[in-house]
Amino acid sequence: WCIITGDVNQDGFIEISDLNNVFINSVLNIGGYVNTDLNGNSLTDSTDVNIVYQNNLSGYSVKKP
C-alpha cells in the first residue's frame, strides 16, 4: 500500500552505499531522469540525500513472499 524509495542500487536494502551514490550525484548536481533523483524534480540534490538518510535509519528492506 506504499512505496519506499531510496534503494538506488536495487540490492533490496537502503544502506550506506545508496546514500553514497545519491550524495555524490548531489554534489555533482546531476540532473535529468536518473535513479538518484528520488523526488522526481529532475535534479539530484540535498532533499534526495535526506530521503535516503531517513529511510536508511528506518531500516527498510525488500520483503518477498
PDB file of N, CA and C in Angstrom:
ATOM      1  N   TRP A   1       0.791  -1.193   0.000  1.00  0.00           N
ATOM      2  CA  TRP A   1       0.000   0.000   0.000  1.00  0.00           C
ATOM      3  C   TRP A   1       0.833   1.256   0.000  1.00  0.00           C
ATOM      4  N   CYS A   2       2.140   1.091   0.009  1.00  0.00           N
ATOM      5  CA  CYS A   2       3.016   2.259  -0.071  1.00  0.00           C
ATOM      6  C   CYS A   2       4.311   1.887  -0.784  1.00  0.00           C
ATOM      7  N   ILE A   3       5.013   2.882  -1.244  1.00  0.00           N
ATOM      8  CA  ILE A   3       6.296   2.677  -1.905  1.00  0.00           C
ATOM      9  C   ILE A   3       7.354   3.429  -1.115  1.00  0.00           C
ATOM     10  N   ILE A   4       8.379   2.714  -0.706  1.00  0.00           N
ATOM     11  CA  ILE A   4       9.512   3.313  -0.005  1.00  0.00           C
ATOM     12  C   ILE A   4      10.621   3.519  -1.030  1.00  0.00           C
ATOM     13  N   THR A   5      11.195   4.692  -1.067  1.00  0.00           N
ATOM     14  CA  THR A   5      12.228   4.987  -2.042  1.00  0.00           C
ATOM     15  C   THR A   5      13.582   5.108  -1.374  1.00  0.00           C
ATOM     16  N   GLY A   6      14.624   4.909  -2.165  1.00  0.00           N
ATOM     17  CA  GLY A   6      15.973   5.081  -1.649  1.00  0.00           C
ATOM     18  C   GLY A   6      16.923   3.957  -1.994  1.00  0.00           C
ATOM     19  N   ASP A   7      16.425   2.825  -2.499  1.00  0.00           N
ATOM     20  CA  ASP A   7      17.285   1.709  -2.869  1.00  0.00           C
ATOM     21  C   ASP A   7      17.757   1.908  -4.304  1.00  0.00           C
ATOM     22  N   VAL A   8      18.721   2.809  -4.495  1.00  0.00           N
ATOM     23  CA  VAL A   8      19.125   3.191  -5.843  1.00  0.00           C
ATOM     24  C   VAL A   8      19.960   2.129  -6.542  1.00  0.00           C
ATOM     25  N   ASN A   9      20.627   1.253  -5.808  1.00  0.00           N
ATOM     26  CA  ASN A   9      21.409   0.202  -6.462  1.00  0.00           C
ATOM     27  C   ASN A   9      20.641  -1.115  -6.571  1.00  0.00           C
ATOM     28  N   GLN A  10      19.402  -1.136  -6.136  1.00  0.00           N
ATOM     29  CA  GLN A  10      18.475  -2.261  -6.287  1.00  0.00           C
ATOM     30  C   GLN A  10      18.992  -3.577  -5.703  1.00  0.00           C
ATOM     31  N   ASP A  11      19.596  -3.512  -4.512  1.00  0.00           N
ATOM     32  CA  ASP A  11      20.058  -4.732  -3.858  1.00  0.00           C
ATOM     33  C   ASP A  11      19.096  -5.219  -2.780  1.00  0.00           C
ATOM     34  N   GLY A  12      18.000  -4.498  -2.588  1.00  0.00           N
ATOM     35  CA  GLY A  12      17.000  -4.919  -1.623  1.00  0.00           C
ATOM     36  C   GLY A  12      17.090  -4.235  -0.277  1.00  0.00           C
ATOM     37  N   PHE A  13      18.106  -3.418  -0.076  1.00  0.00           N
ATOM     38  CA  PHE A  13      18.302  -2.731   1.193  1.00  0.00           C
ATOM     39  C   PHE A  13      18.616  -1.264   0.942  1.00  0.00           C
ATOM     40  N   ILE A  14      18.126  -0.400   1.811  1.00  0.00           N
ATOM     41  CA  ILE A  14      18.505   1.012   1.763  1.00  0.00           C
ATOM     42  C   ILE A  14      19.633   1.170   2.772  1.00  0.00           C
ATOM     43  N   GLU A  15      20.840   1.374   2.240  1.00  0.00           N
ATOM     44  CA  GLU A  15      22.021   1.349   3.090  1.00  0.00           C
ATOM     45  C   GLU A  15      22.987   2.455   2.698  1.00  0.00           C
ATOM     46  N   ILE A  16      24.163   2.440   3.304  1.00  0.00           N
ATOM     47  CA  ILE A  16      25.150   3.491   3.099  1.00  0.00           C
ATOM     48  C   ILE A  16      25.582   3.615   1.639  1.00  0.00           C
ATOM     49  N   SER A  17      25.666   2.507   0.919  1.00  0.00           N
ATOM     50  CA  SER A  17      26.075   2.593  -0.491  1.00  0.00           C
ATOM     51  C   SER A  17      25.057   3.384  -1.308  1.00  0.00           C
ATOM     52  N   ASP A  18      23.771   3.246  -0.992  1.00  0.00           N
ATOM     53  CA  ASP A  18      22.738   4.050  -1.662  1.00  0.00           C
ATOM     54  C   ASP A  18      22.908   5.526  -1.304  1.00  0.00           C
ATOM     55  N   LEU A  19      23.147   5.789  -0.039  1.00  0.00           N
ATOM     56  CA  LEU A  19      23.356   7.164   0.416  1.00  0.00           C
ATOM     57  C   LEU A  19      24.570   7.780  -0.265  1.00  0.00           C
ATOM     58  N   ASN A  20      25.633   7.008  -0.404  1.00  0.00           N
ATOM     59  CA  ASN A  20      26.846   7.488  -1.049  1.00  0.00           C
ATOM     60  C   ASN A  20      26.583   7.843  -2.524  1.00  0.00           C
ATOM     61  N   ASN A  21      25.863   6.985  -3.247  1.00  0.00           N
ATOM     62  CA  ASN A  21      25.548   7.253  -4.651  1.00  0.00           C
ATOM     63  C   ASN A  21      24.742   8.537  -4.807  1.00  0.00           C
ATOM     64  N   VAL A  22      23.729   8.709  -3.961  1.00  0.00           N
ATOM     65  CA  VAL A  22      22.890   9.901  -4.053  1.00  0.00           C
ATOM     66  C   VAL A  22      23.684  11.143  -3.652  1.00  0.00           C
ATOM     67  N   PHE A  23      24.513  11.028  -2.612  1.00  0.00           N
ATOM     68  CA  PHE A  23      25.310  12.171  -2.173  1.00  0.00           C
ATOM     69  C   PHE A  23      26.278  12.632  -3.265  1.00  0.00           C
ATOM     70  N   ILE A  24      26.969  11.689  -3.898  1.00  0.00           N
ATOM     71  CA  ILE A  24      27.917  12.047  -4.961  1.00  0.00           C
ATOM     72  C   ILE A  24      27.192  12.749  -6.108  1.00  0.00           C
ATOM     73  N   ASN A  25      26.052  12.218  -6.536  1.00  0.00           N
ATOM     74  CA  ASN A  25      25.301  12.868  -7.609  1.00  0.00           C
ATOM     75  C   ASN A  25      24.758  14.223  -7.173  1.00  0.00           C
ATOM     76  N   SER A  26      24.471  14.376  -5.892  1.00  0.00           N
ATOM     77  CA  SER A  26      24.019  15.661  -5.373  1.00  0.00           C
ATOM     78  C   SER A  26      25.134  16.698  -5.440  1.00  0.00           C
ATOM     79  N   VAL A  27      26.333  16.308  -5.064  1.00  0.00           N
ATOM     80  CA  VAL A  27      27.474  17.216  -5.107  1.00  0.00           C
ATOM     81  C   VAL A  27      27.782  17.614  -6.551  1.00  0.00           C
ATOM     82  N   LEU A  28      27.638  16.662  -7.472  1.00  0.00           N
ATOM     83  CA  LEU A  28      27.920  16.919  -8.883  1.00  0.00           C
ATOM     84  C   LEU A  28      26.759  17.612  -9.602  1.00  0.00           C
ATOM     85  N   ASN A  29      25.637  17.811  -8.900  1.00  0.00           N
ATOM     86  CA  ASN A  29      24.440  18.447  -9.475  1.00  0.00           C
ATOM     87  C   ASN A  29      23.930  17.706 -10.701  1.00  0.00           C
ATOM     88  N   ILE A  30      23.828  16.391 -10.613  1.00  0.00           N
ATOM     89  CA  ILE A  30      23.349  15.563 -11.714  1.00  0.00           C
ATOM     90  C   ILE A  30      21.847  15.786 -11.887  1.00  0.00           C
ATOM     91  N   GLY A  31      21.441  16.044 -13.097  1.00  0.00           N
ATOM     92  CA  GLY A  31      20.026  16.274 -13.384  1.00  0.00           C
ATOM     93  C   GLY A  31      19.512  15.322 -14.444  1.00  0.00           C
ATOM     94  N   GLY A  32      18.222  15.363 -14.671  1.00  0.00           N
ATOM     95  CA  GLY A  32      17.597  14.510 -15.674  1.00  0.00           C
ATOM     96  C   GLY A  32      16.912  13.319 -15.040  1.00  0.00           C
ATOM     97  N   TYR A  33      16.605  12.352 -15.868  1.00  0.00           N
ATOM     98  CA  TYR A  33      15.916  11.148 -15.414  1.00  0.00           C
ATOM     99  C   TYR A  33      16.951  10.126 -14.958  1.00  0.00           C
ATOM    100  N   VAL A  34      17.349  10.210 -13.693  1.00  0.00           N
ATOM    101  CA  VAL A  34      18.351   9.310 -13.119  1.00  0.00           C
ATOM    102  C   VAL A  34      17.779   8.651 -11.871  1.00  0.00           C
ATOM    103  N   ASN A  35      18.333   7.500 -11.501  1.00  0.00           N
ATOM    104  CA  ASN A  35      17.786   6.763 -10.360  1.00  0.00           C
ATOM    105  C   ASN A  35      18.072   7.425  -9.018  1.00  0.00           C
ATOM    106  N   THR A  36      18.971   8.395  -8.983  1.00  0.00           N
ATOM    107  CA  THR A  36      19.263   9.074  -7.716  1.00  0.00           C
ATOM    108  C   THR A  36      18.354  10.279  -7.474  1.00  0.00           C
ATOM    109  N   ASP A  37      17.519  10.636  -8.436  1.00  0.00           N
ATOM    110  CA  ASP A  37      16.518  11.696  -8.245  1.00  0.00           C
ATOM    111  C   ASP A  37      15.277  11.050  -7.648  1.00  0.00           C
ATOM    112  N   LEU A  38      15.201  11.018  -6.333  1.00  0.00           N
ATOM    113  CA  LEU A  38      14.157  10.254  -5.651  1.00  0.00           C
ATOM    114  C   LEU A  38      12.827  10.988  -5.532  1.00  0.00           C
ATOM    115  N   ASN A  39      12.829  12.302  -5.640  1.00  0.00           N
ATOM    116  CA  ASN A  39      11.569  13.033  -5.512  1.00  0.00           C
ATOM    117  C   ASN A  39      11.020  13.494  -6.856  1.00  0.00           C
ATOM    118  N   GLY A  40      11.695  13.165  -7.956  1.00  0.00           N
ATOM    119  CA  GLY A  40      11.165  13.418  -9.280  1.00  0.00           C
ATOM    120  C   GLY A  40      11.198  14.853  -9.760  1.00  0.00           C
ATOM    121  N   ASN A  41      12.100  15.660  -9.226  1.00  0.00           N
ATOM    122  CA  ASN A  41      12.165  17.053  -9.664  1.00  0.00           C
ATOM    123  C   ASN A  41      13.255  17.288 -10.710  1.00  0.00           C
ATOM    124  N   SER A  42      13.772  16.226 -11.308  1.00  0.00           N
ATOM    125  CA  SER A  42      14.799  16.254 -12.365  1.00  0.00           C
ATOM    126  C   SER A  42      16.144  16.794 -11.910  1.00  0.00           C
ATOM    127  N   LEU A  43      16.418  16.740 -10.618  1.00  0.00           N
ATOM    128  CA  LEU A  43      17.706  17.172 -10.089  1.00  0.00           C
ATOM    129  C   LEU A  43      18.013  16.378  -8.817  1.00  0.00           C
ATOM    130  N   THR A  44      19.208  15.826  -8.740  1.00  0.00           N
ATOM    131  CA  THR A  44      19.631  15.152  -7.513  1.00  0.00           C
ATOM    132  C   THR A  44      20.233  16.203  -6.596  1.00  0.00           C
ATOM    133  N   ASP A  45      19.581  16.416  -5.440  1.00  0.00           N
ATOM    134  CA  ASP A  45      20.020  17.461  -4.523  1.00  0.00           C
ATOM    135  C   ASP A  45      19.901  16.981  -3.080  1.00  0.00           C
ATOM    136  N   SER A  46      20.026  17.898  -2.148  1.00  0.00           N
ATOM    137  CA  SER A  46      20.038  17.537  -0.724  1.00  0.00           C
ATOM    138  C   SER A  46      18.726  16.930  -0.253  1.00  0.00           C
ATOM    139  N   THR A  47      17.621  17.240  -0.893  1.00  0.00           N
ATOM    140  CA  THR A  47      16.355  16.615  -0.478  1.00  0.00           C
ATOM    141  C   THR A  47      16.367  15.121  -0.784  1.00  0.00           C
ATOM    142  N   ASP A  48      17.012  14.728  -1.875  1.00  0.00           N
ATOM    143  CA  ASP A  48      17.130  13.305  -2.190  1.00  0.00           C
ATOM    144  C   ASP A  48      18.052  12.605  -1.196  1.00  0.00           C
ATOM    145  N   VAL A  49      19.124  13.278  -0.804  1.00  0.00           N
ATOM    146  CA  VAL A  49      20.030  12.727   0.204  1.00  0.00           C
ATOM    147  C   VAL A  49      19.277  12.516   1.514  1.00  0.00           C
ATOM    148  N   ASN A  50      18.447  13.470   1.890  1.00  0.00           N
ATOM    149  CA  ASN A  50      17.670  13.368   3.120  1.00  0.00           C
ATOM    150  C   ASN A  50      16.698  12.189   3.069  1.00  0.00           C
ATOM    151  N   ILE A  51      16.092  11.937   1.928  1.00  0.00           N
ATOM    152  CA  ILE A  51      15.163  10.803   1.783  1.00  0.00           C
ATOM    153  C   ILE A  51      15.892   9.493   2.038  1.00  0.00           C
ATOM    154  N   VAL A  52      17.046   9.310   1.410  1.00  0.00           N
ATOM    155  CA  VAL A  52      17.809   8.075   1.606  1.00  0.00           C
ATOM    156  C   VAL A  52      18.280   7.967   3.048  1.00  0.00           C
ATOM    157  N   TYR A  53      18.731   9.056   3.622  1.00  0.00           N
ATOM    158  CA  TYR A  53      19.223   9.046   5.002  1.00  0.00           C
ATOM    159  C   TYR A  53      18.121   8.617   5.970  1.00  0.00           C
ATOM    160  N   GLN A  54      16.948   9.208   5.844  1.00  0.00           N
ATOM    161  CA  GLN A  54      15.842   8.871   6.745  1.00  0.00           C
ATOM    162  C   GLN A  54      15.401   7.417   6.582  1.00  0.00           C
ATOM    163  N   ASN A  55      15.315   6.947   5.325  1.00  0.00           N
ATOM    164  CA  ASN A  55      14.894   5.566   5.094  1.00  0.00           C
ATOM    165  C   ASN A  55      15.979   4.575   5.492  1.00  0.00           C
ATOM    166  N   ASN A  56      17.243   4.983   5.440  1.00  0.00           N
ATOM    167  CA  ASN A  56      18.328   4.141   5.922  1.00  0.00           C
ATOM    168  C   ASN A  56      18.220   3.971   7.432  1.00  0.00           C
ATOM    169  N   LEU A  57      17.955   5.045   8.143  1.00  0.00           N
ATOM    170  CA  LEU A  57      17.810   4.969   9.600  1.00  0.00           C
ATOM    171  C   LEU A  57      16.633   4.090  10.003  1.00  0.00           C
ATOM    172  N   SER A  58      15.591   4.076   9.179  1.00  0.00           N
ATOM    173  CA  SER A  58      14.404   3.273   9.475  1.00  0.00           C
ATOM    174  C   SER A  58      14.620   1.794   9.208  1.00  0.00           C
ATOM    175  N   GLY A  59      15.653   1.454   8.451  1.00  0.00           N
ATOM    176  CA  GLY A  59      15.983   0.043   8.216  1.00  0.00           C
ATOM    177  C   GLY A  59      15.084  -0.663   7.225  1.00  0.00           C
ATOM    178  N   TYR A  60      14.602   0.029   6.223  1.00  0.00           N
ATOM    179  CA  TYR A  60      13.732  -0.600   5.233  1.00  0.00           C
ATOM    180  C   TYR A  60      14.505  -1.578   4.355  1.00  0.00           C
ATOM    181  N   SER A  61      13.841  -2.684   3.999  1.00  0.00           N
ATOM    182  CA  SER A  61      14.403  -3.667   3.084  1.00  0.00           C
ATOM    183  C   SER A  61      13.265  -4.337   2.333  1.00  0.00           C
ATOM    184  N   VAL A  62      13.604  -5.074   1.287  1.00  0.00           N
ATOM    185  CA  VAL A  62      12.604  -5.775   0.482  1.00  0.00           C
ATOM    186  C   VAL A  62      12.086  -6.970   1.266  1.00  0.00           C
ATOM    187  N   LYS A  63      10.780  -7.147   1.253  1.00  0.00           N
ATOM    188  CA  LYS A  63      10.148  -8.314   1.869  1.00  0.00           C
ATOM    189  C   LYS A  63       9.419  -9.075   0.766  1.00  0.00           C
ATOM    190  N   LYS A  64       9.836 -10.298   0.487  1.00  0.00           N
ATOM    191  CA  LYS A  64       9.231 -11.102  -0.572  1.00  0.00           C
ATOM    192  C   LYS A  64       8.586 -12.342   0.033  1.00  0.00           C
ATOM    193  N   PRO A  65       7.495 -12.776  -0.560  1.00  0.00           N
ATOM    194  CA  PRO A  65       6.844 -13.981  -0.028  1.00  0.00           C
ATOM    195  C   PRO A  65       7.655 -15.244  -0.269  1.00  0.00           C
TER     196      PRO A  65
END
